[in-house]
JSON list of C-alpha atoms and ligand atoms in Angstrom, two decimals:
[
{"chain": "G", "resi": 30, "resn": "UNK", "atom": "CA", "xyz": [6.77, 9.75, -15.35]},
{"chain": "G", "resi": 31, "resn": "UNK", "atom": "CA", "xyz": [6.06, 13.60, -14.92]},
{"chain": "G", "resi": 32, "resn": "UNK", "atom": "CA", "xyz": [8.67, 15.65, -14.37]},
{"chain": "G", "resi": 33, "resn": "UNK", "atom": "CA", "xyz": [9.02, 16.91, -10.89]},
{"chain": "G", "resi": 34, "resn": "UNK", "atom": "CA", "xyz": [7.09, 19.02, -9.00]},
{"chain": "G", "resi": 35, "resn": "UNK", "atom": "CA", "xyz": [9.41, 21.70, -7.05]},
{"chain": "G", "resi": 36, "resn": "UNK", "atom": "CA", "xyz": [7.84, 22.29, -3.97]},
{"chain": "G", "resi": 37, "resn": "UNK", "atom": "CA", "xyz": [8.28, 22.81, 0.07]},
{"chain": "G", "resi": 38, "resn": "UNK", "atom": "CA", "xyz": [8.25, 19.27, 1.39]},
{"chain": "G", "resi": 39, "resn": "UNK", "atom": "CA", "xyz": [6.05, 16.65, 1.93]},
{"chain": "G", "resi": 40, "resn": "UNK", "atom": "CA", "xyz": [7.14, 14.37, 5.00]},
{"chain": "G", "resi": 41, "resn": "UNK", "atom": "CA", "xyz": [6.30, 10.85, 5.11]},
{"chain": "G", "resi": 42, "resn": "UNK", "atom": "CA", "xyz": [6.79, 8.83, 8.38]},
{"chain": "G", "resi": 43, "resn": "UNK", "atom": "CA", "xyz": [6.46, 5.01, 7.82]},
{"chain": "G", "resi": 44, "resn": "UNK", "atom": "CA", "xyz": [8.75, 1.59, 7.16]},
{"chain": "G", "resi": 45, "resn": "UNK", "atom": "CA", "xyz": [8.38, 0.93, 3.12]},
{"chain": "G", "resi": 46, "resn": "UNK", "atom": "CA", "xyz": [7.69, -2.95, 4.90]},
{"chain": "G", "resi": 47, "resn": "UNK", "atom": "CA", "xyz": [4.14, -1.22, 5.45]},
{"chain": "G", "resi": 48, "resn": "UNK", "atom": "CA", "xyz": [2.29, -1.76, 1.93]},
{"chain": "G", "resi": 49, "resn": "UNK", "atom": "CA", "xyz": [0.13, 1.18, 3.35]},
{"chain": "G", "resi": 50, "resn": "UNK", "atom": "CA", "xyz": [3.45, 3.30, 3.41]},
{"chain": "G", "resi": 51, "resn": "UNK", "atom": "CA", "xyz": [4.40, 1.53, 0.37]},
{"chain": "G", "resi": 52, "resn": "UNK", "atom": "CA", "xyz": [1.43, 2.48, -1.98]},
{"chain": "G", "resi": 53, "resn": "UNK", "atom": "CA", "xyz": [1.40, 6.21, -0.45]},
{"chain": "G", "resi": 54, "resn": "UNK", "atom": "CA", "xyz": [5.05, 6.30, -1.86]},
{"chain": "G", "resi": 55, "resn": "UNK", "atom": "CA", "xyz": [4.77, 4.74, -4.77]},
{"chain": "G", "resi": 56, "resn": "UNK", "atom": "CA", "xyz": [1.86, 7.13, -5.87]},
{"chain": "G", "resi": 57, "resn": "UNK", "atom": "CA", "xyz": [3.78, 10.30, -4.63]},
{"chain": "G", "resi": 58, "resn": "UNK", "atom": "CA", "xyz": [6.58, 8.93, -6.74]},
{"chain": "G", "resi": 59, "resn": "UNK", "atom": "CA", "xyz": [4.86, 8.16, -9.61]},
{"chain": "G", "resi": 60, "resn": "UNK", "atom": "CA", "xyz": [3.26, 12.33, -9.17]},
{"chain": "G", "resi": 61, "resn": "UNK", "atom": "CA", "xyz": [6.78, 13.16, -9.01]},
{"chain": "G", "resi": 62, "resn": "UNK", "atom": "CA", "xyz": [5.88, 14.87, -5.33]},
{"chain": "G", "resi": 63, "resn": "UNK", "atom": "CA", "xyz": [9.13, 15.32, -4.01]},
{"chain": "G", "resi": 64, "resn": "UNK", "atom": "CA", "xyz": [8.94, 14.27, -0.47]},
{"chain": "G", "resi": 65, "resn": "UNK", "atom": "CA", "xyz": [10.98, 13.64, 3.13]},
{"chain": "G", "resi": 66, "resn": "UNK", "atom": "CA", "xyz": [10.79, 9.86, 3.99]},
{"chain": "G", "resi": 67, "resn": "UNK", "atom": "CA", "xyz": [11.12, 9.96, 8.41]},
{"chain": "G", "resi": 68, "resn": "UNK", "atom": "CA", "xyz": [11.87, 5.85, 8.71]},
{"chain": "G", "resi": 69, "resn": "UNK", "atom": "CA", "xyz": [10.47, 5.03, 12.31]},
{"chain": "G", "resi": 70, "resn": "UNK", "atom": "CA", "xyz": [8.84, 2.07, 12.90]},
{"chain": "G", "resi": 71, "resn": "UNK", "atom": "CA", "xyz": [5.68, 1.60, 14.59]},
{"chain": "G", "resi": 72, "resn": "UNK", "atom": "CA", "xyz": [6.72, -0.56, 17.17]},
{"chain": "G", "resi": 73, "resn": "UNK", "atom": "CA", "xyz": [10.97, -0.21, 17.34]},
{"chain": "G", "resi": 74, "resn": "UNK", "atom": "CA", "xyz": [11.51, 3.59, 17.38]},
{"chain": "G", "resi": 75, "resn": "UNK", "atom": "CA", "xyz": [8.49, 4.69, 20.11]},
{"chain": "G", "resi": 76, "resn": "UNK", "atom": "CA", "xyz": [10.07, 6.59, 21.89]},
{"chain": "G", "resi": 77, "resn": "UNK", "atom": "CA", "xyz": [11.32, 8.68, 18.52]},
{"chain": "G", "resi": 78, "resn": "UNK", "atom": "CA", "xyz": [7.82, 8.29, 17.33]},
{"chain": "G", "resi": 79, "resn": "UNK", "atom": "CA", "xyz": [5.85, 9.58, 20.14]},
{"chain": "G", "resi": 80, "resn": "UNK", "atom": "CA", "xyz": [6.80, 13.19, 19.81]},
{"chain": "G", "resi": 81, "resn": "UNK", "atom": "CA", "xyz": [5.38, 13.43, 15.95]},
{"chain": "G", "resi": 82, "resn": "UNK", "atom": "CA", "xyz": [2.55, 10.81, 15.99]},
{"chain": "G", "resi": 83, "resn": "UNK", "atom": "CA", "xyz": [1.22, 9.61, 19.33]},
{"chain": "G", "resi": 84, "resn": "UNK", "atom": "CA", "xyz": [-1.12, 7.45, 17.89]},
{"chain": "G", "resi": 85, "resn": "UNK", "atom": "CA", "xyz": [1.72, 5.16, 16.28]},
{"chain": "G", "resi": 86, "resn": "UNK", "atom": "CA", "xyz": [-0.11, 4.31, 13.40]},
{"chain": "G", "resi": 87, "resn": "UNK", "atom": "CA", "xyz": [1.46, 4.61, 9.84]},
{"chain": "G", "resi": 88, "resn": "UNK", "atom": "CA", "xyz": [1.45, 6.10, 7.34]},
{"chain": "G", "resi": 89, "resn": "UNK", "atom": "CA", "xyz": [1.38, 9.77, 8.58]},
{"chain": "G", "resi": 90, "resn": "UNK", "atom": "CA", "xyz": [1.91, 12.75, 5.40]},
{"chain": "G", "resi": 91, "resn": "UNK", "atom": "CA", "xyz": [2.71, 15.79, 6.99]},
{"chain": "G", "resi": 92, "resn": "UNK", "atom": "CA", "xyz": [1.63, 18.73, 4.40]},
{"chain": "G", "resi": 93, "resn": "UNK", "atom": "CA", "xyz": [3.83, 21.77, 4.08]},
{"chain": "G", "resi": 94, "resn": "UNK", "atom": "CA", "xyz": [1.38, 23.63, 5.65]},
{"chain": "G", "resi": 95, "resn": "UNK", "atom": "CA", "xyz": [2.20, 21.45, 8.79]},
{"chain": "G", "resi": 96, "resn": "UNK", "atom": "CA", "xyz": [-0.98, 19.63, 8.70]},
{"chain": "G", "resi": 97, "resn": "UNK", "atom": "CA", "xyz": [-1.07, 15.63, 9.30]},
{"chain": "G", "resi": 98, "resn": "UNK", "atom": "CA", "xyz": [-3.05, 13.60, 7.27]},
{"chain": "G", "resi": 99, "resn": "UNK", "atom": "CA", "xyz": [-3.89, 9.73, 8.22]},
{"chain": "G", "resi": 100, "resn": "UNK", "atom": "CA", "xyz": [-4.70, 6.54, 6.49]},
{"chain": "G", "resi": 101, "resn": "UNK", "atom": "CA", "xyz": [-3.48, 5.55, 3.58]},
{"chain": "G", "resi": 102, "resn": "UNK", "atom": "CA", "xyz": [-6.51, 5.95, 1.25]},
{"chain": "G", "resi": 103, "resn": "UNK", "atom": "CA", "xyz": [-7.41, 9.23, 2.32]},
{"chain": "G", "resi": 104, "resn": "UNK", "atom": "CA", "xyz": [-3.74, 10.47, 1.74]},
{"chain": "G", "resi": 105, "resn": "UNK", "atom": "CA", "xyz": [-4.21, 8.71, -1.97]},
{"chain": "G", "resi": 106, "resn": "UNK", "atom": "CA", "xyz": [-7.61, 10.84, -2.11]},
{"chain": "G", "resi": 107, "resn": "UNK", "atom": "CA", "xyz": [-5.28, 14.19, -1.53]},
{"chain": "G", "resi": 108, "resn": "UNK", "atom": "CA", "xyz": [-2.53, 12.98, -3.49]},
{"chain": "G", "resi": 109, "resn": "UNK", "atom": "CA", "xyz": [-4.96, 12.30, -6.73]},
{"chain": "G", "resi": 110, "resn": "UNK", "atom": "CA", "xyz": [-6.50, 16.09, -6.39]},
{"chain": "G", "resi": 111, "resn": "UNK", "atom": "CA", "xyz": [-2.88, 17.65, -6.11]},
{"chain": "G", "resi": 112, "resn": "UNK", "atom": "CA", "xyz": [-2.14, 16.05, -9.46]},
{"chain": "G", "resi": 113, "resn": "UNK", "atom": "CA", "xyz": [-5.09, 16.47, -10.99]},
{"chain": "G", "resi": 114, "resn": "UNK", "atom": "CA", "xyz": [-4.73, 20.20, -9.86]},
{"chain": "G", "resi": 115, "resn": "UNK", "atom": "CA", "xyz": [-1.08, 19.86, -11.57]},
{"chain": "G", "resi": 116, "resn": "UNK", "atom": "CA", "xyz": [-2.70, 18.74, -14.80]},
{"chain": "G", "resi": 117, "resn": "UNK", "atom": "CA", "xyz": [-1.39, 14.63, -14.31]},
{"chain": "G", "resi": 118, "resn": "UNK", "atom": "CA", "xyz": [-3.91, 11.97, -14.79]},
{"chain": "G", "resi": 119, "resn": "UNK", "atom": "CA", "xyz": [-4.65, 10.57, -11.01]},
{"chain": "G", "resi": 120, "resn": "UNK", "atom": "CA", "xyz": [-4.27, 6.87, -10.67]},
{"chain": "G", "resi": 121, "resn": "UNK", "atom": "CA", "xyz": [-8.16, 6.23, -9.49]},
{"chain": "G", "resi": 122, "resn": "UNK", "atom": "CA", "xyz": [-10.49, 8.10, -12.23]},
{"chain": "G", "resi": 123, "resn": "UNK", "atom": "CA", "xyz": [-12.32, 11.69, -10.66]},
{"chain": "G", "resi": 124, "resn": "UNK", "atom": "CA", "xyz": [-15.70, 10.90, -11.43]},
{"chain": "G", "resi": 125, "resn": "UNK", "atom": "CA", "xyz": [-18.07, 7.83, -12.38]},
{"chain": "G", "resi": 126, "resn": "UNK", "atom": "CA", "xyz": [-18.37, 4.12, -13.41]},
{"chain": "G", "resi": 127, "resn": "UNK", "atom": "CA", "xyz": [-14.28, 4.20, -14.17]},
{"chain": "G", "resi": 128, "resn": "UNK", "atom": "CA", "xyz": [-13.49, 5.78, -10.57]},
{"chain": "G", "resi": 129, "resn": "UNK", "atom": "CA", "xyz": [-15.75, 3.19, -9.09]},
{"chain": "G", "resi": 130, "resn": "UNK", "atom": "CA", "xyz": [-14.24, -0.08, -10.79]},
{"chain": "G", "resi": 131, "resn": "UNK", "atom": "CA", "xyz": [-10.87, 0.94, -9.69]},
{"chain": "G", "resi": 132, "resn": "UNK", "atom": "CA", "xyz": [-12.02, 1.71, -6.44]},
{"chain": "G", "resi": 133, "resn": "UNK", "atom": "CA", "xyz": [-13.49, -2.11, -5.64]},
{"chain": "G", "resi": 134, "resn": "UNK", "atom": "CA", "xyz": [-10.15, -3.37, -7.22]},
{"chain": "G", "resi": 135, "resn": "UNK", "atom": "CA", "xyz": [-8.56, -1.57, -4.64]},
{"chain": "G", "resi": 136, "resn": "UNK", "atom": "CA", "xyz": [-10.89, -3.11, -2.09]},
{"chain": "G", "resi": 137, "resn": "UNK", "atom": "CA", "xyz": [-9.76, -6.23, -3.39]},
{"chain": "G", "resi": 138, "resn": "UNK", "atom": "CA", "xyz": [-6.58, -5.18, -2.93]},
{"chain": "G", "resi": 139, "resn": "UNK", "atom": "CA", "xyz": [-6.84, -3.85, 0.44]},
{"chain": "G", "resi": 140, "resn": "UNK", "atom": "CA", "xyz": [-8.61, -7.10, 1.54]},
{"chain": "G", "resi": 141, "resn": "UNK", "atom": "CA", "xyz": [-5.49, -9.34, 0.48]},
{"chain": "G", "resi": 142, "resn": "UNK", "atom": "CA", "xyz": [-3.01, -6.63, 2.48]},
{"chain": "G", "resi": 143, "resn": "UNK", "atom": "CA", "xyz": [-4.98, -6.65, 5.30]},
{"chain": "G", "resi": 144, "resn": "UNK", "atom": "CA", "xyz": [-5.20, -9.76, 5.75]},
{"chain": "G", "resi": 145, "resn": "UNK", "atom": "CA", "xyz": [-1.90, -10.86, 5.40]},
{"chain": "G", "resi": 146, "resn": "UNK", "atom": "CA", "xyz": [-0.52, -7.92, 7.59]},
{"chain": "G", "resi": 147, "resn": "UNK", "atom": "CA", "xyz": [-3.10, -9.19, 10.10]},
{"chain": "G", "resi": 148, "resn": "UNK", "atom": "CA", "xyz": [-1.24, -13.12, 9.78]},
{"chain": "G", "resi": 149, "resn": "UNK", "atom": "CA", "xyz": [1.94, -11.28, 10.73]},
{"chain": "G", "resi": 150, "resn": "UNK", "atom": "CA", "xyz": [0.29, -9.82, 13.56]},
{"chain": "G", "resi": 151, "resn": "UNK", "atom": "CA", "xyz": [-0.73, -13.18, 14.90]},
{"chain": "G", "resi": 152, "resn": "UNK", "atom": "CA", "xyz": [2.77, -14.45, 14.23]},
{"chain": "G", "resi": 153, "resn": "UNK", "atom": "CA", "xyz": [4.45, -11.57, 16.35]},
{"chain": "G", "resi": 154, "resn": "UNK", "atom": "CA", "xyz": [1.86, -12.78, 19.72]},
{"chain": "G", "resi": 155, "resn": "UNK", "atom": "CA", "xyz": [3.86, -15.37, 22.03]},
{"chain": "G", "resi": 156, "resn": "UNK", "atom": "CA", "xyz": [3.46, -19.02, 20.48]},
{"chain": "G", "resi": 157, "resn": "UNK", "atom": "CA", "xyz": [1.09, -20.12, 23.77]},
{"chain": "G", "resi": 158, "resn": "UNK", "atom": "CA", "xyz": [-1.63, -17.51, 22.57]},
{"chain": "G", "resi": 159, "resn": "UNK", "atom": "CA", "xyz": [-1.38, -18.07, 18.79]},
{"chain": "G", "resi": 160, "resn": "UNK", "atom": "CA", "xyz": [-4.89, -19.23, 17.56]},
{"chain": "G", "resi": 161, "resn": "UNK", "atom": "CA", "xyz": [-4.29, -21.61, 14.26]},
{"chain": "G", "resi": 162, "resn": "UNK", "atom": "CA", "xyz": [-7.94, -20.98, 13.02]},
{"chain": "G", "resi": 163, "resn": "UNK", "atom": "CA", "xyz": [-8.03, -17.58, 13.38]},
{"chain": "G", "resi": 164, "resn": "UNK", "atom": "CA", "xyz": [-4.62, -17.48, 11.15]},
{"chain": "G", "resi": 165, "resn": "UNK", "atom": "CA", "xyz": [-6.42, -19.84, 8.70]},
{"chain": "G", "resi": 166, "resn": "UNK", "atom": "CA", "xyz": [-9.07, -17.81, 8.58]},
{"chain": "G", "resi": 167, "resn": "UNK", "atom": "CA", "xyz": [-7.30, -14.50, 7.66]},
{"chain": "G", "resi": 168, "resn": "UNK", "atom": "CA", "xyz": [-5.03, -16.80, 5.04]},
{"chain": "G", "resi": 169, "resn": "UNK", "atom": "CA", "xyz": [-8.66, -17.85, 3.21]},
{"chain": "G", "resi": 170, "resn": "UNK", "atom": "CA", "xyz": [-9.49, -14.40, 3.13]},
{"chain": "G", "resi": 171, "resn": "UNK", "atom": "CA", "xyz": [-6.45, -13.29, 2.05]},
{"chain": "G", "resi": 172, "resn": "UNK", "atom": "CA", "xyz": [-6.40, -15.84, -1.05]},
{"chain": "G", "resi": 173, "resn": "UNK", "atom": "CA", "xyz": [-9.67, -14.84, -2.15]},
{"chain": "G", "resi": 174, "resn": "UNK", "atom": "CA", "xyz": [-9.14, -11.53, -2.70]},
{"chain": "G", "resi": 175, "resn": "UNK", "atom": "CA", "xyz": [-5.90, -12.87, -4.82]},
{"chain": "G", "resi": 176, "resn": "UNK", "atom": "CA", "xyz": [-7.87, -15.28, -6.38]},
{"chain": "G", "resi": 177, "resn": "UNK", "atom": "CA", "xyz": [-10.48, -12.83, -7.55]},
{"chain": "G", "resi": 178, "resn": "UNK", "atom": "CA", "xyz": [-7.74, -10.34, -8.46]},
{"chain": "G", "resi": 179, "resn": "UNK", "atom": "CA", "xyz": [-5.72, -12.88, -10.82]},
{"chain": "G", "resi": 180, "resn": "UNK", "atom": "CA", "xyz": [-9.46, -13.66, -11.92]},
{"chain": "G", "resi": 181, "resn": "UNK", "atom": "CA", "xyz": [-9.66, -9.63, -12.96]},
{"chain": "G", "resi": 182, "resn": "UNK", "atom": "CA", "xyz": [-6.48, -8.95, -14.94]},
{"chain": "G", "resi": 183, "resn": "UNK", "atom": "CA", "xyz": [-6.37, -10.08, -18.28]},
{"chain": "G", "resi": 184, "resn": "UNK", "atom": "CA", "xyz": [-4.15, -7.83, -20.36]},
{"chain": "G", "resi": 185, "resn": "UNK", "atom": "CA", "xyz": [-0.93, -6.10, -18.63]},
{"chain": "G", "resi": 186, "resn": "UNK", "atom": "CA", "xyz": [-2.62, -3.72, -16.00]},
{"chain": "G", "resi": 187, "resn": "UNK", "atom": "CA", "xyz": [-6.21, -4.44, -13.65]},
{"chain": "G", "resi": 188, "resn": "UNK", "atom": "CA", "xyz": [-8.06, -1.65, -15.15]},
{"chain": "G", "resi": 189, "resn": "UNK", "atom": "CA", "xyz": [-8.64, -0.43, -18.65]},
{"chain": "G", "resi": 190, "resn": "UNK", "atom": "CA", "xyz": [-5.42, -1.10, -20.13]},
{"chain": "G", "resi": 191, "resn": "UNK", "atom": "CA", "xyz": [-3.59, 1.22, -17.96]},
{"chain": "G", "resi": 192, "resn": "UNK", "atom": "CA", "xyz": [-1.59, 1.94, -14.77]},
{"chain": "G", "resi": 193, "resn": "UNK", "atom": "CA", "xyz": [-4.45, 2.30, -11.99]},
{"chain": "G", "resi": 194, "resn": "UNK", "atom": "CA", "xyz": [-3.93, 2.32, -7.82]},
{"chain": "G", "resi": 195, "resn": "UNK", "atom": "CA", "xyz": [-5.72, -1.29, -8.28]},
{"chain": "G", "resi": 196, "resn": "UNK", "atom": "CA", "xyz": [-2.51, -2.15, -9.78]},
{"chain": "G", "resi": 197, "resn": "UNK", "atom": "CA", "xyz": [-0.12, 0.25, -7.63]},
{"chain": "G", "resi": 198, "resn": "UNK", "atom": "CA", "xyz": [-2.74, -1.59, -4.36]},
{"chain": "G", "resi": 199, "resn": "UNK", "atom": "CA", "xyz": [-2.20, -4.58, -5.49]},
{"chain": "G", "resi": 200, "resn": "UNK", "atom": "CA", "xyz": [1.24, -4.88, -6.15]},
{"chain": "G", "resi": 201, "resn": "UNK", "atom": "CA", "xyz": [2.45, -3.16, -3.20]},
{"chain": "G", "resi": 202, "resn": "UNK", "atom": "CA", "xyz": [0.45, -6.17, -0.98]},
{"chain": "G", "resi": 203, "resn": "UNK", "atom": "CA", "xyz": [1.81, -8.73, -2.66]},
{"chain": "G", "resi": 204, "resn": "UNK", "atom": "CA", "xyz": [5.41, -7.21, -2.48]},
{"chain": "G", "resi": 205, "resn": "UNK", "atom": "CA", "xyz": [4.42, -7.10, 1.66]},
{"chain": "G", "resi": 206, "resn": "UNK", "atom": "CA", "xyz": [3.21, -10.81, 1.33]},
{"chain": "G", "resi": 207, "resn": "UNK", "atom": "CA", "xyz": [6.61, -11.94, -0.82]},
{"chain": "G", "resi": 208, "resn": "UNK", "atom": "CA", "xyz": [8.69, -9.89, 1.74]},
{"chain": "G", "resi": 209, "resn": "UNK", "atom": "CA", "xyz": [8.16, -9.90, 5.29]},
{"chain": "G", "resi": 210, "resn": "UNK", "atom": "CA", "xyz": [5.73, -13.45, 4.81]},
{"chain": "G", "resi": 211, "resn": "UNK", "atom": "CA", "xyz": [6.91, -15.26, 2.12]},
{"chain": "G", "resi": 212, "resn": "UNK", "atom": "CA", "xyz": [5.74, -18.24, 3.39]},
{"chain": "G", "resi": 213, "resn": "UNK", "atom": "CA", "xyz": [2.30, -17.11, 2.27]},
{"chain": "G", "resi": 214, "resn": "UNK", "atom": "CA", "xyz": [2.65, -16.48, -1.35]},
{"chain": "G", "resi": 215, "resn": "UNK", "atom": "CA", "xyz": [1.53, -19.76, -2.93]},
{"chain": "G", "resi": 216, "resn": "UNK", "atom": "CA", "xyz": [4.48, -19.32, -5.77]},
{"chain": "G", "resi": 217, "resn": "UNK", "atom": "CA", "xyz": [2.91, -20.70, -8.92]},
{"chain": "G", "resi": 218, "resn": "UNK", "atom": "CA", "xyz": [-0.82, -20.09, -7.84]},
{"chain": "G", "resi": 219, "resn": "UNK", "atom": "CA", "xyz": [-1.21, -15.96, -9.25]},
{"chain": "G", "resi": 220, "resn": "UNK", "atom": "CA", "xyz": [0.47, -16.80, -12.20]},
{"chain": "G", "resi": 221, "resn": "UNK", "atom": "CA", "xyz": [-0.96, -12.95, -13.78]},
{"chain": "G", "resi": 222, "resn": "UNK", "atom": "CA", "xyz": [-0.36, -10.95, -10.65]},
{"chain": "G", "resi": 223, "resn": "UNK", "atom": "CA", "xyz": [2.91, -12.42, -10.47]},
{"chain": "G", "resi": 224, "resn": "UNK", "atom": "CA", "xyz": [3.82, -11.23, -13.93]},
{"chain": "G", "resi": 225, "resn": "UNK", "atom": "CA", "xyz": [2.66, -7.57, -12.79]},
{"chain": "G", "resi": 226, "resn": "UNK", "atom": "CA", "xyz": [4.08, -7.49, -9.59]},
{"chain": "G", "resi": 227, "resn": "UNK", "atom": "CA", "xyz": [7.67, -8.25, -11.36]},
{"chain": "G", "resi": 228, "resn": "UNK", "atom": "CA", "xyz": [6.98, -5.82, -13.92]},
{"chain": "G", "resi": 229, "resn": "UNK", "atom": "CA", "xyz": [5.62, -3.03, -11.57]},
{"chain": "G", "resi": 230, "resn": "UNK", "atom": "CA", "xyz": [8.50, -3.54, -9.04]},
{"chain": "G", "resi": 231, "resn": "UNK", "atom": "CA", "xyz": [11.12, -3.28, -11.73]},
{"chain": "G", "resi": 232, "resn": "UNK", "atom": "CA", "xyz": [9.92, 0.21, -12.63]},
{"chain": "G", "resi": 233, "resn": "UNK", "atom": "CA", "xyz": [11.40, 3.44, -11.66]},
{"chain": "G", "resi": 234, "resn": "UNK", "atom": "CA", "xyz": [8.40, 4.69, -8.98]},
{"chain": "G", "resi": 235, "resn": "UNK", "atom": "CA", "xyz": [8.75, 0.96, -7.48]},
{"chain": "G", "resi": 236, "resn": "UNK", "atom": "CA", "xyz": [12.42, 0.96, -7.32]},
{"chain": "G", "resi": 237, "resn": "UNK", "atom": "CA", "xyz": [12.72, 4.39, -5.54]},
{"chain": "G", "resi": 238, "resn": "UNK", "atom": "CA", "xyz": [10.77, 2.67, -2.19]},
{"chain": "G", "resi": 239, "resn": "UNK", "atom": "CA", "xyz": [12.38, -0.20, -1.55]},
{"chain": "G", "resi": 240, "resn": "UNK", "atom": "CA", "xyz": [10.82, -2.40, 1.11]},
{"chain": "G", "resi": 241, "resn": "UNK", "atom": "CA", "xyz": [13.98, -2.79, 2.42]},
{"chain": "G", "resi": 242, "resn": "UNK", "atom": "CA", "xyz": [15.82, 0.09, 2.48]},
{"chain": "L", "resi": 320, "resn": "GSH", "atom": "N1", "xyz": [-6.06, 1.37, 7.16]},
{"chain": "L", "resi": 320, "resn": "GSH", "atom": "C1", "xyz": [-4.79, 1.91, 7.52]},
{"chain": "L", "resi": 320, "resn": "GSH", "atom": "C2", "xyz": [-3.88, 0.78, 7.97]},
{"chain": "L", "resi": 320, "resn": "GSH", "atom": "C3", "xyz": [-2.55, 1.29, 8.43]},
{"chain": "L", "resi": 320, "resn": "GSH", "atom": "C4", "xyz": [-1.83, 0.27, 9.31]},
{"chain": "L", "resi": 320, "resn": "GSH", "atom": "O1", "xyz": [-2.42, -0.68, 9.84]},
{"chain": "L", "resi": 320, "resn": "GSH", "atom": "N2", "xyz": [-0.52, 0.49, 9.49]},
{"chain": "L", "resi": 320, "resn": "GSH", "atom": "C5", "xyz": [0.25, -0.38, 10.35]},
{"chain": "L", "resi": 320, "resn": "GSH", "atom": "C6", "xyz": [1.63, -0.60, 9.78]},
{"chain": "L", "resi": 320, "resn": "GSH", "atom": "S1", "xyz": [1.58, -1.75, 8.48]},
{"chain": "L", "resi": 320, "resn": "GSH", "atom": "C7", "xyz": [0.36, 0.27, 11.71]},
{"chain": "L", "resi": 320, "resn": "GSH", "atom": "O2", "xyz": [0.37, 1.48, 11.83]},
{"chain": "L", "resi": 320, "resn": "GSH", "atom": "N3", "xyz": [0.42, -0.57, 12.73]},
{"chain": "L", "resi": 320, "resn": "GSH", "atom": "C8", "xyz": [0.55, -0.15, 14.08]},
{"chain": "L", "resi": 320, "resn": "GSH", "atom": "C9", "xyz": [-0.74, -0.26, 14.82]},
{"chain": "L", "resi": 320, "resn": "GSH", "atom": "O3", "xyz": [-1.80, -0.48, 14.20]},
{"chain": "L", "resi": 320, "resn": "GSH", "atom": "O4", "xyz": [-0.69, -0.14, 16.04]},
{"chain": "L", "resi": 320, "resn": "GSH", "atom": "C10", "xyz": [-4.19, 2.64, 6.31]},
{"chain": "L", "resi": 320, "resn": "GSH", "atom": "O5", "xyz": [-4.48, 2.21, 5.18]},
{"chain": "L", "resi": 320, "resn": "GSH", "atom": "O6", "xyz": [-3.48, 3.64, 6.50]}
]
């Protein structure tokens, strides 16, 4: 890992049990971007929340020029050009065919967190207004994009030998799915993206953000 960057503050306002939080830290971790972690949730700390982000959607980074930046892939976007500013290799490639494979990994990635963030979402609605299809819907989509992932890695990392965001994407889903659904993660099934995710969340950069700190 690079050695850290000493700069004013970065805030981040998000629960590491949002793998859009998640992959936002792990990347800033894996920069070595020293950062403030504000842990409000979404839905049990409004009232805290309101105040700094009235649109109660996370993650937030607030830059330490004050400005707030939303969604996770655009904060990955400004997180990439600060270290490739710093001289660190950014986890999605800069330019061409490279930066584009990692991207649609991602996608893939993104697909499978989605989509099991949106089963949880349909989990939390009262029992009486809980549609079964629409849940088996999302879970189909959900192990598609798994399936073709697990299809995609054949050596230790998604992409080109190499820690990518596919990998930092994809691991930080399936460490939502294992976590706050585990009744979703057909153990046994993603035999590959198991390996990695074990690998990835023993590492320093994963171990830093718990899910459940
Ligand atoms: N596409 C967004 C998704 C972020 C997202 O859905 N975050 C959830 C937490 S896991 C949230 O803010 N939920 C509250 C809401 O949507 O009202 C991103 O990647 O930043």
């Amino acid at each position: 890992m690079p050695n850290t960057i000493d700069d004013t503050l970065h805030q981040l306002l998000g629960l590491y049990d949002s793998p859009f939080v998640r992959r936002v830290a792990v990347t800033m971790q894996y920069y070595a971007i020293p950062f403030e972690h504000l842990s409000l949730s979404v839905f049990r700390h409004m009232d805290a929340m309101r105040p700094i982000n009235p649109l109660f959607k996370v993650p937030m980074l607030t830059l330490p020029s004050g400005e707030k930046l939303y969604e996770s892939a655009y904060i990955i976007d400004y997180l990439d050009e600060l270290a490739d500013q710093r001289g660190i290799v950014p986890l999605t490639p800069r330019s061409g065919k490279e930066r584009r494979h990692v991207q649609q990994l991602v996608a893939l990635a993104m697909v499978a967190t989605e989509k099991a963030v949106a089963i949880e979402y349909e989990r939390k609605r009262p029992g009486e207004l809980q549609w079964s299809d629409w849940s088996g819907r999302l879970r189909g989509q959900m192990r598609q994009a798994l399936s073709m992932l697990e299809e995609r890695l054949e050596g230790d990392f998604l992409f080109a030998g190499h820690l990518t965001q596919a990998d930092v994407s994809t691991v930080t889903g399936i460490g939502f799915i294992r976590h706050v659904v585990p009744h979703e993660w057909p153990a046994g099934d993603y035999p590959a993206l198991e390996r990695l995710a074990d690998r990835l969340e023993a590492s320093e950069a994963f171990k830093a953000v718990p899910i459940d700190e």
